[in-house]
Amino acid sequence: MTEALDGAPRAAEPDPQRPRSRIPAAEVRRRVLDVAMERVEGIGLTIGFEHIVMDDLIREAGVPRSSTYRLWDSKEAFVTELLIEIARETSNKLTDDETLELSERILLDHVDRLADARERQQVLYEVIRVALEHNYRAVIDSVAWQSYVGLSATLLSHLDWPARVEIERALLSGSAEFVERMAEFHRQFSAVLGYRLRPEWDGDYRPYATVISAVVEGLGLRHLGNPAIVDARYRGPATITSDDAEWALPAIALLAVFERFLEPDPDYDAAAVIASLKQRAGQEPEA
């Protein structure tokens, strides 16, 4: 410390000859990868990685160029690590929380109709009709899904890539976690609506969740080439809100999957389910 003219202590002036503190390699790696991930999340992943310019990333991350190239000696090496990072993160971001909330809202709006088997089925149809179309739109419009598709296309176009196995392993891990979460959601949701898996599935909701996810993603790809068919409206079964409801193709596909995997639960306790839902919603159950 030095003194100012008034005698008060003053911080010493920085010495221009003194080298700045070195950024640890782990922090350099994290900063550059974070900047690249933000860019991918903003505009998606392109197969040729033209939007990945190392010097731009280095400048935005505020790290030394020399330190960065000690970590990755080429753009290809960096892209490989970035793809592993994307593979870990992308599948986890495919969950559409808005659809889950929408499904619950439809349930709560018609909670008293769950007491009757026919009306309960129509509530189920309304959830599938409305929520699945919302999920389909949300997924195909999301950067996470577009990056997932781009990453899958990248792997297919680089069959002899040395890093392929590691990227696939990271993608598999993220996908497995996603399927587990969705399987648990479908288990709870089907139980609330009085359905259970057919005996041949041994209580395992993962195949069901996997098929639903594949239907949504597959129609998302088909939408690119046949939007008129995929986006059209079709006649479907009556729901709790309409006797002549219009259905989107993804919802019709899910209904077909649902009917193959699930069946009515003979032990369903409608009164207990209704009371539980009302309690969760802060409503007074009927006496």
PDB file of N, CA and C in Angstrom, residues 184-269:
ATOM      1  N   GLU A 184     -41.313 -42.971 -15.600  1.00  0.00           N
ATOM      2  CA  GLU A 184     -41.919 -42.707 -14.300  1.00  0.00           C
ATOM      3  C   GLU A 184     -43.134 -41.800 -14.436  1.00  0.00           C
ATOM      4  N   PHE A 185     -43.045 -40.795 -15.307  1.00  0.00           N
ATOM      5  CA  PHE A 185     -44.204 -39.923 -15.537  1.00  0.00           C
ATOM      6  C   PHE A 185     -45.387 -40.735 -16.064  1.00  0.00           C
ATOM      7  N   HIS A 186     -45.152 -41.577 -17.062  1.00  0.00           N
ATOM      8  CA  HIS A 186     -46.249 -42.352 -17.650  1.00  0.00           C
ATOM      9  C   HIS A 186     -46.807 -43.371 -16.651  1.00  0.00           C
ATOM     10  N   ARG A 187     -45.956 -43.905 -15.797  1.00  0.00           N
ATOM     11  CA  ARG A 187     -46.445 -44.830 -14.768  1.00  0.00           C
ATOM     12  C   ARG A 187     -47.427 -44.113 -13.841  1.00  0.00           C
ATOM     13  N   GLN A 188     -47.026 -42.944 -13.357  1.00  0.00           N
ATOM     14  CA  GLN A 188     -47.890 -42.196 -12.446  1.00  0.00           C
ATOM     15  C   GLN A 188     -49.164 -41.728 -13.143  1.00  0.00           C
ATOM     16  N   PHE A 189     -49.002 -41.248 -14.360  1.00  0.00           N
ATOM     17  CA  PHE A 189     -50.141 -40.676 -15.075  1.00  0.00           C
ATOM     18  C   PHE A 189     -51.172 -41.745 -15.418  1.00  0.00           C
ATOM     19  N   SER A 190     -50.720 -42.892 -15.873  1.00  0.00           N
ATOM     20  CA  SER A 190     -51.660 -43.959 -16.219  1.00  0.00           C
ATOM     21  C   SER A 190     -52.377 -44.465 -14.970  1.00  0.00           C
ATOM     22  N   ALA A 191     -51.672 -44.509 -13.840  1.00  0.00           N
ATOM     23  CA  ALA A 191     -52.300 -44.955 -12.596  1.00  0.00           C
ATOM     24  C   ALA A 191     -53.403 -43.996 -12.166  1.00  0.00           C
ATOM     25  N   VAL A 192     -53.166 -42.699 -12.320  1.00  0.00           N
ATOM     26  CA  VAL A 192     -54.173 -41.696 -11.962  1.00  0.00           C
ATOM     27  C   VAL A 192     -55.430 -41.869 -12.808  1.00  0.00           C
ATOM     28  N   LEU A 193     -55.263 -42.269 -14.053  1.00  0.00           N
ATOM     29  CA  LEU A 193     -56.399 -42.408 -14.963  1.00  0.00           C
ATOM     30  C   LEU A 193     -56.971 -43.822 -15.002  1.00  0.00           C
ATOM     31  N   GLY A 194     -56.464 -44.682 -14.112  1.00  0.00           N
ATOM     32  CA  GLY A 194     -57.051 -46.008 -13.996  1.00  0.00           C
ATOM     33  C   GLY A 194     -56.557 -47.025 -14.996  1.00  0.00           C
ATOM     34  N   TYR A 195     -55.309 -46.880 -15.439  1.00  0.00           N
ATOM     35  CA  TYR A 195     -54.747 -47.840 -16.394  1.00  0.00           C
ATOM     36  C   TYR A 195     -53.446 -48.416 -15.848  1.00  0.00           C
ATOM     37  N   ARG A 196     -53.105 -49.572 -16.344  1.00  0.00           N
ATOM     38  CA  ARG A 196     -51.860 -50.226 -15.968  1.00  0.00           C
ATOM     39  C   ARG A 196     -51.279 -50.896 -17.209  1.00  0.00           C
ATOM     40  N   LEU A 197     -50.000 -51.240 -17.149  1.00  0.00           N
ATOM     41  CA  LEU A 197     -49.382 -51.964 -18.262  1.00  0.00           C
ATOM     42  C   LEU A 197     -49.997 -53.353 -18.402  1.00  0.00           C
ATOM     43  N   ARG A 198     -50.084 -53.817 -19.622  1.00  0.00           N
ATOM     44  CA  ARG A 198     -50.527 -55.194 -19.850  1.00  0.00           C
ATOM     45  C   ARG A 198     -49.490 -56.158 -19.245  1.00  0.00           C
ATOM     46  N   PRO A 199     -49.913 -57.335 -18.845  1.00  0.00           N
ATOM     47  CA  PRO A 199     -49.022 -58.258 -18.123  1.00  0.00           C
ATOM     48  C   PRO A 199     -47.720 -58.572 -18.850  1.00  0.00           C
ATOM     49  N   GLU A 200     -47.764 -58.629 -20.181  1.00  0.00           N
ATOM     50  CA  GLU A 200     -46.552 -59.037 -20.917  1.00  0.00           C
ATOM     51  C   GLU A 200     -45.393 -58.049 -20.793  1.00  0.00           C
ATOM     52  N   TRP A 201     -45.668 -56.833 -20.273  1.00  0.00           N
ATOM     53  CA  TRP A 201     -44.597 -55.844 -20.130  1.00  0.00           C
ATOM     54  C   TRP A 201     -43.958 -55.870 -18.745  1.00  0.00           C
ATOM     55  N   ASP A 202     -44.422 -56.756 -17.894  1.00  0.00           N
ATOM     56  CA  ASP A 202     -43.805 -56.974 -16.573  1.00  0.00           C
ATOM     57  C   ASP A 202     -43.597 -55.683 -15.775  1.00  0.00           C
ATOM     58  N   GLY A 203     -44.516 -54.744 -15.911  1.00  0.00           N
ATOM     59  CA  GLY A 203     -44.441 -53.518 -15.120  1.00  0.00           C
ATOM     60  C   GLY A 203     -43.375 -52.529 -15.557  1.00  0.00           C
ATOM     61  N   ASP A 204     -42.720 -52.783 -16.691  1.00  0.00           N
ATOM     62  CA  ASP A 204     -41.629 -51.918 -17.162  1.00  0.00           C
ATOM     63  C   ASP A 204     -42.173 -50.892 -18.158  1.00  0.00           C
ATOM     64  N   TYR A 205     -42.198 -49.629 -17.742  1.00  0.00           N
ATOM     65  CA  TYR A 205     -42.738 -48.570 -18.594  1.00  0.00           C
ATOM     66  C   TYR A 205     -41.711 -48.020 -19.587  1.00  0.00           C
ATOM     67  N   ARG A 206     -40.465 -48.469 -19.501  1.00  0.00           N
ATOM     68  CA  ARG A 206     -39.442 -47.907 -20.393  1.00  0.00           C
ATOM     69  C   ARG A 206     -39.701 -48.197 -21.872  1.00  0.00           C
ATOM     70  N   PRO A 207     -40.108 -49.410 -22.263  1.00  0.00           N
ATOM     71  CA  PRO A 207     -40.426 -49.611 -23.684  1.00  0.00           C
ATOM     72  C   PRO A 207     -41.543 -48.689 -24.162  1.00  0.00           C
ATOM     73  N   TYR A 208     -42.555 -48.510 -23.346  1.00  0.00           N
ATOM     74  CA  TYR A 208     -43.666 -47.618 -23.689  1.00  0.00           C
ATOM     75  C   TYR A 208     -43.165 -46.189 -23.874  1.00  0.00           C
ATOM     76  N   ALA A 209     -42.361 -45.696 -22.919  1.00  0.00           N
ATOM     77  CA  ALA A 209     -41.823 -44.336 -23.013  1.00  0.00           C
ATOM     78  C   ALA A 209     -40.912 -44.186 -24.223  1.00  0.00           C
ATOM     79  N   THR A 210     -40.158 -45.232 -24.534  1.00  0.00           N
ATOM     80  CA  THR A 210     -39.246 -45.187 -25.679  1.00  0.00           C
ATOM     81  C   THR A 210     -40.011 -45.100 -26.992  1.00  0.00           C
ATOM     82  N   VAL A 211     -41.070 -45.892 -27.125  1.00  0.00           N
ATOM     83  CA  VAL A 211     -41.864 -45.868 -28.359  1.00  0.00           C
ATOM     84  C   VAL A 211     -42.533 -44.504 -28.538  1.00  0.00           C
ATOM     85  N   ILE A 212     -43.082 -43.951 -27.464  1.00  0.00           N
ATOM     86  CA  ILE A 212     -43.720 -42.636 -27.561  1.00  0.00           C
ATOM     87  C   ILE A 212     -42.714 -41.589 -28.016  1.00  0.00           C
ATOM     88  N   SER A 213     -41.531 -41.601 -27.414  1.00  0.00           N
ATOM     89  CA  SER A 213     -40.489 -40.649 -27.796  1.00  0.00           C
ATOM     90  C   SER A 213     -40.101 -40.825 -29.260  1.00  0.00           C
ATOM     91  N   ALA A 214     -39.980 -42.081 -29.698  1.00  0.00           N
ATOM     92  CA  ALA A 214     -39.607 -42.355 -31.091  1.00  0.00           C
ATOM     93  C   ALA A 214     -40.686 -41.878 -32.058  1.00  0.00           C
ATOM     94  N   VAL A 215     -41.950 -42.023 -31.672  1.00  0.00           N
ATOM     95  CA  VAL A 215     -43.053 -41.557 -32.524  1.00  0.00           C
ATOM     96  C   VAL A 215     -42.981 -40.044 -32.702  1.00  0.00           C
ATOM     97  N   VAL A 216     -42.806 -39.334 -31.593  1.00  0.00           N
ATOM     98  CA  VAL A 216     -42.740 -37.867 -31.655  1.00  0.00           C
ATOM     99  C   VAL A 216     -41.553 -37.420 -32.498  1.00  0.00           C
ATOM    100  N   GLU A 217     -40.379 -38.003 -32.239  1.00  0.00           N
ATOM    101  CA  GLU A 217     -39.180 -37.595 -32.966  1.00  0.00           C
ATOM    102  C   GLU A 217     -39.259 -38.008 -34.436  1.00  0.00           C
ATOM    103  N   GLY A 218     -39.797 -39.197 -34.697  1.00  0.00           N
ATOM    104  CA  GLY A 218     -39.919 -39.652 -36.079  1.00  0.00           C
ATOM    105  C   GLY A 218     -40.868 -38.788 -36.891  1.00  0.00           C
ATOM    106  N   LEU A 219     -41.999 -38.406 -36.295  1.00  0.00           N
ATOM    107  CA  LEU A 219     -42.924 -37.517 -36.996  1.00  0.00           C
ATOM    108  C   LEU A 219     -42.318 -36.131 -37.156  1.00  0.00           C
ATOM    109  N   GLY A 220     -41.455 -35.750 -36.217  1.00  0.00           N
ATOM    110  CA  GLY A 220     -40.750 -34.477 -36.374  1.00  0.00           C
ATOM    111  C   GLY A 220     -39.879 -34.478 -37.617  1.00  0.00           C
ATOM    112  N   LEU A 221     -39.203 -35.584 -37.866  1.00  0.00           N
ATOM    113  CA  LEU A 221     -38.396 -35.700 -39.085  1.00  0.00           C
ATOM    114  C   LEU A 221     -39.281 -35.803 -40.324  1.00  0.00           C
ATOM    115  N   ARG A 222     -40.365 -36.573 -40.224  1.00  0.00           N
ATOM    116  CA  ARG A 222     -41.266 -36.723 -41.367  1.00  0.00           C
ATOM    117  C   ARG A 222     -41.934 -35.403 -41.710  1.00  0.00           C
ATOM    118  N   HIS A 223     -42.132 -34.563 -40.718  1.00  0.00           N
ATOM    119  CA  HIS A 223     -42.720 -33.236 -40.929  1.00  0.00           C
ATOM    120  C   HIS A 223     -41.899 -32.419 -41.932  1.00  0.00           C
ATOM    121  N   LEU A 224     -40.579 -32.633 -41.950  1.00  0.00           N
ATOM    122  CA  LEU A 224     -39.720 -31.875 -42.863  1.00  0.00           C
ATOM    123  C   LEU A 224     -40.053 -32.179 -44.317  1.00  0.00           C
ATOM    124  N   GLY A 225     -40.419 -33.427 -44.612  1.00  0.00           N
ATOM    125  CA  GLY A 225     -40.700 -33.802 -45.994  1.00  0.00           C
ATOM    126  C   GLY A 225     -42.170 -33.866 -46.345  1.00  0.00           C
ATOM    127  N   ASN A 226     -43.026 -34.095 -45.333  1.00  0.00           N
ATOM    128  CA  ASN A 226     -44.471 -34.224 -45.593  1.00  0.00           C
ATOM    129  C   ASN A 226     -45.290 -33.409 -44.597  1.00  0.00           C
ATOM    130  N   PRO A 227     -45.070 -32.111 -44.537  1.00  0.00           N
ATOM    131  CA  PRO A 227     -45.788 -31.305 -43.534  1.00  0.00           C
ATOM    132  C   PRO A 227     -47.300 -31.328 -43.707  1.00  0.00           C
ATOM    133  N   ALA A 228     -47.780 -31.430 -44.944  1.00  0.00           N
ATOM    134  CA  ALA A 228     -49.228 -31.410 -45.171  1.00  0.00           C
ATOM    135  C   ALA A 228     -49.909 -32.602 -44.502  1.00  0.00           C
ATOM    136  N   ILE A 229     -49.251 -33.748 -44.525  1.00  0.00           N
ATOM    137  CA  ILE A 229     -49.827 -34.940 -43.895  1.00  0.00           C
ATOM    138  C   ILE A 229     -49.652 -34.895 -42.379  1.00  0.00           C
ATOM    139  N   VAL A 230     -48.441 -34.588 -41.947  1.00  0.00           N
ATOM    140  CA  VAL A 230     -48.150 -34.606 -40.510  1.00  0.00           C
ATOM    141  C   VAL A 230     -48.927 -33.522 -39.770  1.00  0.00           C
ATOM    142  N   ASP A 231     -49.094 -32.365 -40.387  1.00  0.00           N
ATOM    143  CA  ASP A 231     -49.744 -31.241 -39.713  1.00  0.00           C
ATOM    144  C   ASP A 231     -51.259 -31.203 -39.897  1.00  0.00           C
ATOM    145  N   ALA A 232     -51.801 -32.124 -40.675  1.00  0.00           N
ATOM    146  CA  ALA A 232     -53.251 -32.125 -40.919  1.00  0.00           C
ATOM    147  C   ALA A 232     -54.015 -32.535 -39.663  1.00  0.00           C
ATOM    148  N   ARG A 233     -55.321 -32.268 -39.680  1.00  0.00           N
ATOM    149  CA  ARG A 233     -56.197 -32.669 -38.588  1.00  0.00           C
ATOM    150  C   ARG A 233     -57.041 -33.868 -39.047  1.00  0.00           C
ATOM    151  N   TYR A 234     -57.249 -34.797 -38.127  1.00  0.00           N
ATOM    152  CA  TYR A 234     -57.977 -36.018 -38.444  1.00  0.00           C
ATOM    153  C   TYR A 234     -59.076 -36.246 -37.407  1.00  0.00           C
ATOM    154  N   ARG A 235     -60.085 -37.003 -37.803  1.00  0.00           N
ATOM    155  CA  ARG A 235     -61.156 -37.336 -36.869  1.00  0.00           C
ATOM    156  C   ARG A 235     -60.676 -38.416 -35.911  1.00  0.00           C
ATOM    157  N   GLY A 236     -60.999 -38.212 -34.654  1.00  0.00           N
ATOM    158  CA  GLY A 236     -60.613 -39.176 -33.638  1.00  0.00           C
ATOM    159  C   GLY A 236     -61.753 -39.410 -32.675  1.00  0.00           C
ATOM    160  N   PRO A 237     -61.526 -40.193 -31.639  1.00  0.00           N
ATOM    161  CA  PRO A 237     -62.594 -40.484 -30.678  1.00  0.00           C
ATOM    162  C   PRO A 237     -63.021 -39.242 -29.900  1.00  0.00           C
ATOM    163  N   ALA A 238     -64.241 -39.287 -29.389  1.00  0.00           N
ATOM    164  CA  ALA A 238     -64.754 -38.181 -28.578  1.00  0.00           C
ATOM    165  C   ALA A 238     -63.922 -38.033 -27.308  1.00  0.00           C
ATOM    166  N   THR A 239     -63.772 -36.795 -26.875  1.00  0.00           N
ATOM    167  CA  THR A 239     -63.067 -36.519 -25.627  1.00  0.00           C
ATOM    168  C   THR A 239     -64.033 -35.850 -24.659  1.00  0.00           C
ATOM    169  N   ILE A 240     -63.545 -35.494 -23.504  1.00  0.00           N
ATOM    170  CA  ILE A 240     -64.401 -34.896 -22.490  1.00  0.00           C
ATOM    171  C   ILE A 240     -64.871 -33.499 -22.893  1.00  0.00           C
ATOM    172  N   THR A 241     -64.227 -32.894 -23.894  1.00  0.00           N
ATOM    173  CA  THR A 241     -64.619 -31.544 -24.320  1.00  0.00           C
ATOM    174  C   THR A 241     -65.320 -31.515 -25.667  1.00  0.00           C
ATOM    175  N   SER A 242     -65.296 -32.621 -26.421  1.00  0.00           N
ATOM    176  CA  SER A 242     -65.895 -32.606 -27.758  1.00  0.00           C
ATOM    177  C   SER A 242     -66.285 -34.010 -28.204  1.00  0.00           C
ATOM    178  N   ASP A 243     -67.481 -34.114 -28.798  1.00  0.00           N
ATOM    179  CA  ASP A 243     -67.913 -35.392 -29.367  1.00  0.00           C
ATOM    180  C   ASP A 243     -67.359 -35.604 -30.771  1.00  0.00           C
ATOM    181  N   ASP A 244     -66.854 -34.544 -31.371  1.00  0.00           N
ATOM    182  CA  ASP A 244     -66.329 -34.618 -32.739  1.00  0.00           C
ATOM    183  C   ASP A 244     -64.975 -33.913 -32.783  1.00  0.00           C
ATOM    184  N   ALA A 245     -64.062 -34.400 -31.967  1.00  0.00           N
ATOM    185  CA  ALA A 245     -62.773 -33.725 -31.787  1.00  0.00           C
ATOM    186  C   ALA A 245     -61.860 -33.927 -32.990  1.00  0.00           C
ATOM    187  N   GLU A 246     -61.064 -32.897 -33.282  1.00  0.00           N
ATOM    188  CA  GLU A 246     -60.021 -32.999 -34.302  1.00  0.00           C
ATOM    189  C   GLU A 246     -58.715 -33.396 -33.616  1.00  0.00           C
ATOM    190  N   TRP A 247     -58.043 -34.344 -34.224  1.00  0.00           N
ATOM    191  CA  TRP A 247     -56.810 -34.874 -33.648  1.00  0.00           C
ATOM    192  C   TRP A 247     -55.638 -34.616 -34.593  1.00  0.00           C
ATOM    193  N   ALA A 248     -54.484 -34.338 -34.007  1.00  0.00           N
ATOM    194  CA  ALA A 248     -53.244 -34.264 -34.778  1.00  0.00           C
ATOM    195  C   ALA A 248     -52.660 -35.673 -34.889  1.00  0.00           C
ATOM    196  N   LEU A 249     -51.862 -35.894 -35.914  1.00  0.00           N
ATOM    197  CA  LEU A 249     -51.313 -37.227 -36.165  1.00  0.00           C
ATOM    198  C   LEU A 249     -50.480 -37.766 -34.991  1.00  0.00           C
ATOM    199  N   PRO A 250     -49.621 -36.957 -34.357  1.00  0.00           N
ATOM    200  CA  PRO A 250     -48.857 -37.486 -33.219  1.00  0.00           C
ATOM    201  C   PRO A 250     -49.755 -38.016 -32.108  1.00  0.00           C
ATOM    202  N   ALA A 251     -50.877 -37.330 -31.842  1.00  0.00           N
ATOM    203  CA  ALA A 251     -51.790 -37.779 -30.788  1.00  0.00           C
ATOM    204  C   ALA A 251     -52.476 -39.086 -31.172  1.00  0.00           C
ATOM    205  N   ILE A 252     -52.864 -39.215 -32.438  1.00  0.00           N
ATOM    206  CA  ILE A 252     -53.480 -40.466 -32.900  1.00  0.00           C
ATOM    207  C   ILE A 252     -52.480 -41.619 -32.777  1.00  0.00           C
ATOM    208  N   ALA A 253     -51.229 -41.346 -33.121  1.00  0.00           N
ATOM    209  CA  ALA A 253     -50.196 -42.377 -33.022  1.00  0.00           C
ATOM    210  C   ALA A 253     -50.001 -42.800 -31.570  1.00  0.00           C
ATOM    211  N   LEU A 254     -49.984 -41.821 -30.655  1.00  0.00           N
ATOM    212  CA  LEU A 254     -49.820 -42.163 -29.246  1.00  0.00           C
ATOM    213  C   LEU A 254     -50.999 -42.991 -28.741  1.00  0.00           C
ATOM    214  N   LEU A 255     -52.198 -42.654 -29.182  1.00  0.00           N
ATOM    215  CA  LEU A 255     -53.373 -43.414 -28.750  1.00  0.00           C
ATOM    216  C   LEU A 255     -53.248 -44.883 -29.162  1.00  0.00           C
ATOM    217  N   ALA A 256     -52.745 -45.117 -30.367  1.00  0.00           N
ATOM    218  CA  ALA A 256     -52.546 -46.495 -30.826  1.00  0.00           C
ATOM    219  C   ALA A 256     -51.513 -47.212 -29.956  1.00  0.00           C
ATOM    220  N   VAL A 257     -50.438 -46.510 -29.608  1.00  0.00           N
ATOM    221  CA  VAL A 257     -49.407 -47.093 -28.742  1.00  0.00           C
ATOM    222  C   VAL A 257     -49.991 -47.367 -27.357  1.00  0.00           C
ATOM    223  N   PHE A 258     -50.726 -46.390 -26.839  1.00  0.00           N
ATOM    224  CA  PHE A 258     -51.343 -46.525 -25.519  1.00  0.00           C
ATOM    225  C   PHE A 258     -52.206 -47.784 -25.445  1.00  0.00           C
ATOM    226  N   GLU A 259     -53.036 -47.991 -26.443  1.00  0.00           N
ATOM    227  CA  GLU A 259     -53.973 -49.118 -26.415  1.00  0.00           C
ATOM    228  C   GLU A 259     -53.264 -50.464 -26.566  1.00  0.00           C
ATOM    229  N   ARG A 260     -52.072 -50.453 -27.137  1.00  0.00           N
ATOM    230  CA  ARG A 260     -51.300 -51.697 -27.247  1.00  0.00           C
ATOM    231  C   ARG A 260     -50.564 -52.018 -25.944  1.00  0.00           C
ATOM    232  N   PHE A 261     -50.175 -51.002 -25.211  1.00  0.00           N
ATOM    233  CA  PHE A 261     -49.365 -51.217 -24.014  1.00  0.00           C
ATOM    234  C   PHE A 261     -50.183 -51.288 -22.720  1.00  0.00           C
ATOM    235  N   LEU A 262     -51.299 -50.576 -22.651  1.00  0.00           N
ATOM    236  CA  LEU A 262     -52.012 -50.443 -21.386  1.00  0.00           C
ATOM    237  C   LEU A 262     -53.423 -51.012 -21.431  1.00  0.00           C
ATOM    238  N   GLU A 263     -53.967 -51.250 -20.250  1.00  0.00           N
ATOM    239  CA  GLU A 263     -55.318 -51.773 -20.095  1.00  0.00           C
ATOM    240  C   GLU A 263     -55.930 -51.185 -18.826  1.00  0.00           C
ATOM    241  N   PRO A 264     -57.266 -51.183 -18.704  1.00  0.00           N
ATOM    242  CA  PRO A 264     -57.900 -50.670 -17.486  1.00  0.00           C
ATOM    243  C   PRO A 264     -57.456 -51.460 -16.254  1.00  0.00           C
ATOM    244  N   ASP A 265     -57.275 -50.751 -15.158  1.00  0.00           N
ATOM    245  CA  ASP A 265     -56.871 -51.369 -13.897  1.00  0.00           C
ATOM    246  C   ASP A 265     -58.128 -51.723 -13.096  1.00  0.00           C
ATOM    247  N   PRO A 266     -58.401 -53.008 -12.879  1.00  0.00           N
ATOM    248  CA  PRO A 266     -59.626 -53.387 -12.156  1.00  0.00           C
ATOM    249  C   PRO A 266     -59.618 -52.958 -10.690  1.00  0.00           C
ATOM    250  N   ASP A 267     -58.446 -52.648 -10.153  1.00  0.00           N
ATOM    251  CA  ASP A 267     -58.341 -52.246  -8.747  1.00  0.00           C
ATOM    252  C   ASP A 267     -58.316 -50.730  -8.575  1.00  0.00           C
ATOM    253  N   TYR A 268     -58.646 -50.006  -9.609  1.00  0.00           N
ATOM    254  CA  TYR A 268     -58.611 -48.537  -9.551  1.00  0.00           C
ATOM    255  C   TYR A 268     -59.598 -48.018  -8.507  1.00  0.00           C
ATOM    256  N   ASP A 269     -59.116 -47.129  -7.641  1.00  0.00           N
ATOM    257  CA  ASP A 269     -59.941 -46.519  -6.592  1.00  0.00           C
ATOM    258  C   ASP A 269     -60.174 -45.059  -6.966  1.00  0.00           C
TER     259      ASP A 269
END
